[in-house]
Coordinates of C-alpha atoms in Angstrom, one line a residue:
Chain L
S1 CA 13.5 -150.8 -173.5
Y2 CA 17.0 -149.6 -173.0
K3 CA 18.8 -147.3 -175.8
L4 CA 22.0 -146.1 -177.0
T5 CA 22.3 -142.6 -178.7
Q6 CA 25.5 -141.8 -180.7
P7 CA 26.4 -139.0 -183.1
P8 CA 25.5 -139.6 -186.7
S9 CA 29.2 -137.7 -187.9
V10 CA 32.2 -136.4 -186.1
S11 CA 34.8 -135.0 -188.2
V12 CA 38.4 -134.2 -187.4
S13 CA 41.8 -133.0 -188.3
P14 CA 45.2 -135.1 -189.0
G15 CA 47.0 -135.4 -185.8
Q16 CA 44.2 -134.2 -183.4
T17 CA 42.1 -135.6 -181.0
A18 CA 38.9 -137.5 -181.7
S19 CA 36.2 -138.0 -179.3
I20 CA 32.9 -140.1 -179.7
T21 CA 30.3 -140.1 -177.2
C22 CA 27.2 -142.4 -176.9
S23 CA 24.6 -141.5 -174.3
G24 CA 22.6 -144.3 -172.5
D25 CA 20.6 -143.6 -169.1
E26 CA 23.1 -144.4 -166.3
L27 CA 25.3 -146.1 -168.9
G28 CA 28.2 -145.5 -166.2
D29 CA 26.6 -148.4 -164.1
R30 CA 27.6 -150.9 -167.2
Y31 CA 30.2 -151.8 -168.9
V32 CA 30.6 -150.4 -172.6
C33 CA 32.1 -151.9 -175.6
W34 CA 33.3 -149.8 -178.8
Y35 CA 34.0 -151.8 -182.6
Q36 CA 35.4 -150.1 -185.5
Q37 CA 34.2 -150.9 -188.6
K38 CA 35.7 -150.1 -192.3
P39 CA 33.9 -150.3 -195.2
G40 CA 32.9 -153.5 -196.6
Q41 CA 35.0 -155.1 -193.6
S42 CA 33.7 -156.4 -190.5
P43 CA 33.3 -154.8 -187.4
V44 CA 36.3 -155.3 -185.1
L45 CA 36.5 -154.7 -181.1
V46 CA 38.4 -151.6 -179.9
I47 CA 37.3 -151.3 -176.4
Y48 CA 35.9 -153.7 -174.1
Q49 CA 35.2 -153.1 -170.4
D50 CA 35.1 -149.1 -170.5
R51 CA 38.4 -148.4 -171.3
K52 CA 40.3 -151.7 -172.1
R53 CA 42.1 -152.9 -175.3
P54 CA 42.2 -156.2 -177.0
S55 CA 46.0 -157.4 -178.4
G56 CA 46.9 -155.4 -181.2
I57 CA 44.6 -152.3 -180.8
P58 CA 46.9 -148.7 -180.6
E59 CA 47.1 -147.2 -177.4
R60 CA 46.2 -143.8 -179.1
I61 CA 43.0 -145.9 -178.9
S62 CA 41.4 -145.0 -175.3
G63 CA 37.8 -144.9 -173.3
S64 CA 36.3 -144.1 -170.5
N65 CA 32.6 -144.8 -168.7
S66 CA 30.7 -142.4 -166.4
G67 CA 27.5 -141.2 -165.4
N68 CA 25.2 -141.0 -168.6
T69 CA 28.4 -140.8 -171.1
A70 CA 30.7 -143.5 -172.7
T71 CA 33.2 -141.6 -174.7
L72 CA 35.5 -143.2 -177.0
T73 CA 38.8 -140.9 -177.6
I74 CA 41.4 -141.1 -180.3
S75 CA 44.6 -139.3 -180.3
G76 CA 47.0 -138.8 -182.8
T77 CA 43.8 -139.6 -185.0
Q78 CA 45.1 -141.1 -188.3
A79 CA 43.6 -141.1 -192.3
M80 CA 43.3 -145.0 -191.5
D81 CA 41.4 -144.3 -187.8
E82 CA 38.3 -143.1 -190.4
A83 CA 35.3 -145.6 -189.9
D84 CA 32.5 -146.4 -188.2
Y85 CA 32.5 -146.5 -184.3
Y86 CA 29.8 -148.4 -182.7
C87 CA 29.2 -148.5 -178.7
Q88 CA 27.4 -151.6 -177.4
A89 CA 25.9 -152.6 -174.0
W90 CA 23.9 -154.9 -172.4
D91 CA 20.0 -154.7 -171.1
N92 CA 21.0 -156.3 -167.5
L93 CA 23.3 -153.9 -165.5
Q94 CA 25.2 -157.6 -164.3
A95 CA 27.2 -158.3 -167.9
W96 CA 27.9 -161.7 -166.5
D97 CA 24.2 -162.9 -166.5
S98 CA 22.7 -160.4 -169.6
T99 CA 20.7 -161.8 -172.2
T100 CA 20.1 -159.3 -174.7
V101 CA 22.4 -157.1 -176.2
I102 CA 22.7 -153.4 -177.7
F103 CA 24.4 -151.1 -180.0
G104 CA 24.6 -147.6 -180.5
G105 CA 23.7 -146.6 -184.2
G106 CA 27.1 -145.9 -184.9
T107 CA 29.7 -142.5 -185.6
K108 CA 31.2 -142.0 -188.7
L109 CA 34.2 -140.5 -188.2
T110 CA 35.5 -138.3 -191.1
V111 CA 39.3 -137.4 -190.9
L112 CA 39.7 -134.3 -193.3
Chain Y
E1 CA 43.6 -168.8 -185.5
V2 CA 39.8 -168.2 -184.5
Q3 CA 37.6 -168.0 -187.7
L4 CA 34.2 -167.6 -188.5
V5 CA 32.8 -168.8 -191.9
E6 CA 29.3 -167.9 -192.7
S7 CA 27.2 -169.7 -195.4
G8 CA 23.9 -169.8 -196.9
G9 CA 22.8 -166.5 -197.6
G10 CA 20.9 -165.3 -200.9
L11 CA 17.9 -164.2 -202.2
V12 CA 14.6 -165.5 -200.7
Q13 CA 10.8 -164.2 -201.5
P14 CA 9.3 -162.7 -198.6
G15 CA 7.0 -165.5 -196.6
G16 CA 10.2 -167.8 -197.4
S17 CA 12.9 -169.5 -195.0
L18 CA 16.5 -169.7 -194.9
R19 CA 19.1 -171.4 -193.0
L20 CA 22.5 -170.1 -192.2
S21 CA 25.5 -171.3 -191.0
C22 CA 28.3 -170.5 -188.9
A23 CA 31.9 -172.9 -189.7
A24 CA 34.0 -172.1 -186.8
S25 CA 38.0 -173.0 -186.3
G26 CA 40.6 -172.2 -184.1
F27 CA 39.1 -172.1 -180.9
T28 CA 37.1 -174.6 -178.2
F29 CA 33.5 -174.0 -180.0
G30 CA 31.4 -175.6 -177.5
T31 CA 32.6 -173.3 -174.7
Y32 CA 31.6 -169.5 -175.7
W33 CA 28.2 -167.9 -176.1
M34 CA 27.8 -167.1 -180.2
S35 CA 25.7 -164.4 -181.3
W36 CA 24.0 -163.8 -184.8
V37 CA 24.4 -159.6 -185.6
R38 CA 23.4 -158.5 -188.7
Q39 CA 23.9 -155.0 -190.8
A40 CA 21.0 -154.0 -192.9
P41 CA 22.1 -151.8 -196.2
G42 CA 24.0 -148.8 -195.4
K43 CA 22.2 -149.3 -191.8
G44 CA 24.0 -149.8 -187.9
L45 CA 24.7 -153.3 -186.1
E46 CA 21.3 -154.8 -184.5
W47 CA 21.9 -157.8 -182.5
V48 CA 19.4 -160.6 -183.5
A49 CA 20.3 -163.8 -180.8
N50 CA 22.4 -165.8 -179.3
I51 CA 23.2 -169.0 -177.8
K52 CA 24.9 -170.2 -174.1
Q53 CA 27.4 -172.9 -174.6
D54 CA 25.5 -175.6 -174.3
G55 CA 22.6 -174.6 -175.9
S56 CA 20.2 -174.5 -172.9
E57 CA 19.3 -170.8 -173.3
R58 CA 18.8 -169.3 -175.9
Y59 CA 17.5 -165.4 -176.5
Y60 CA 16.4 -163.1 -179.1
V61 CA 15.7 -159.9 -180.6
D62 CA 12.0 -159.0 -180.4
S63 CA 11.7 -158.4 -184.2
V64 CA 12.9 -162.0 -184.6
R65 CA 11.3 -163.8 -181.7
G66 CA 9.1 -166.5 -183.2
R67 CA 10.5 -166.2 -186.3
F68 CA 14.2 -167.2 -186.3
T69 CA 15.3 -170.4 -184.1
I70 CA 19.5 -170.1 -183.2
S71 CA 21.1 -173.6 -182.8
R72 CA 24.3 -175.2 -182.6
D73 CA 26.4 -178.4 -183.1
N74 CA 29.2 -178.1 -180.5
A75 CA 30.5 -181.6 -182.2
K76 CA 30.4 -180.1 -185.6
N77 CA 31.5 -176.9 -184.0
S78 CA 28.7 -175.4 -186.1
L79 CA 26.1 -172.5 -185.7
V80 CA 22.6 -172.0 -187.5
L81 CA 20.5 -169.6 -187.7
Q82 CA 17.2 -170.6 -188.9
M83 CA 14.9 -167.8 -190.8
N84 CA 11.1 -168.3 -191.1
S85 CA 8.6 -165.9 -192.8
L86 CA 10.9 -163.7 -193.5
R87 CA 10.4 -159.9 -194.6
A88 CA 12.0 -157.3 -196.6
E89 CA 13.3 -155.9 -193.2
D90 CA 15.3 -158.8 -192.6
T91 CA 17.0 -157.8 -196.1
A92 CA 20.9 -157.4 -194.4
V93 CA 24.8 -158.9 -194.1
Y94 CA 24.3 -161.5 -191.0
Y95 CA 27.6 -161.7 -189.3
C96 CA 28.4 -164.8 -186.9
A97 CA 30.3 -163.6 -183.7
R98 CA 31.9 -165.1 -180.9
E99 CA 31.3 -163.9 -176.8
G100 CA 34.7 -163.2 -175.5
S101 CA 34.6 -162.7 -171.8
L102 CA 36.6 -161.0 -169.4
G103 CA 36.0 -159.5 -165.9
G104 CA 32.4 -159.9 -165.8
Q105 CA 32.0 -158.7 -169.5
R106 CA 31.0 -160.5 -172.8
F107 CA 31.5 -158.7 -175.6
F108 CA 32.5 -159.7 -180.1
D109 CA 36.0 -160.7 -180.1
Y110 CA 35.7 -162.8 -183.2
W111 CA 33.4 -161.6 -186.0
G112 CA 32.7 -164.0 -189.6
Q113 CA 32.9 -162.2 -192.8
G114 CA 29.3 -161.8 -193.1
T115 CA 26.9 -163.6 -195.7
L116 CA 23.9 -161.4 -197.3
V117 CA 20.7 -162.0 -197.1
T118 CA 18.1 -160.4 -199.6
V119 CA 14.2 -160.5 -199.2
S120 CA 12.6 -159.6 -201.8
S121 CA 9.6 -160.2 -204.6

């Protein structure tokens, strides 16, 4: 079955840029979403369709997807960005016809 | 305002059953795919099951297929997960999530607060 791989942890200094990767075989051929989850809270969608932001998500959060790697980038990282981040894709290449969901293992972002 | 409110979690013995419910409001429930996603204590997210708008298609992760059943009642704006033959590894917070869609992609755009299921003797 298809698998998404994320680094367990990423650290960044306040004001710097954080990059969180998500790897999978030919991942660039699929749409990727990203979710932010803070301790004790439900996940929040921050990126869909590789690079689009839902309403209310700040512009400093961006996404890209090419080849075997999708990347979530947070520019000017703030303390409030400290959270777990999960990438997500569908098992089929045709997202509209996909049936099952795959999550990456999650990355804990620490703002030092 | 979109709201998803789960209920029904609790402590159950291995081999037992539990029925989770999700009450939806603030949107036209019958026009969206819906999913259950779980998170074991200290672990990552795991998709469990989803159901098409009219209930005609249902899909499950391999580990729960044959034990769990997802269903919906569009007249009551309600999503249900019937869980049978529960195992210790089913212990998790269970989230109800709406599958939004744009440009050919579905994604989880709204999540409930979650309900904790603990399977233990």
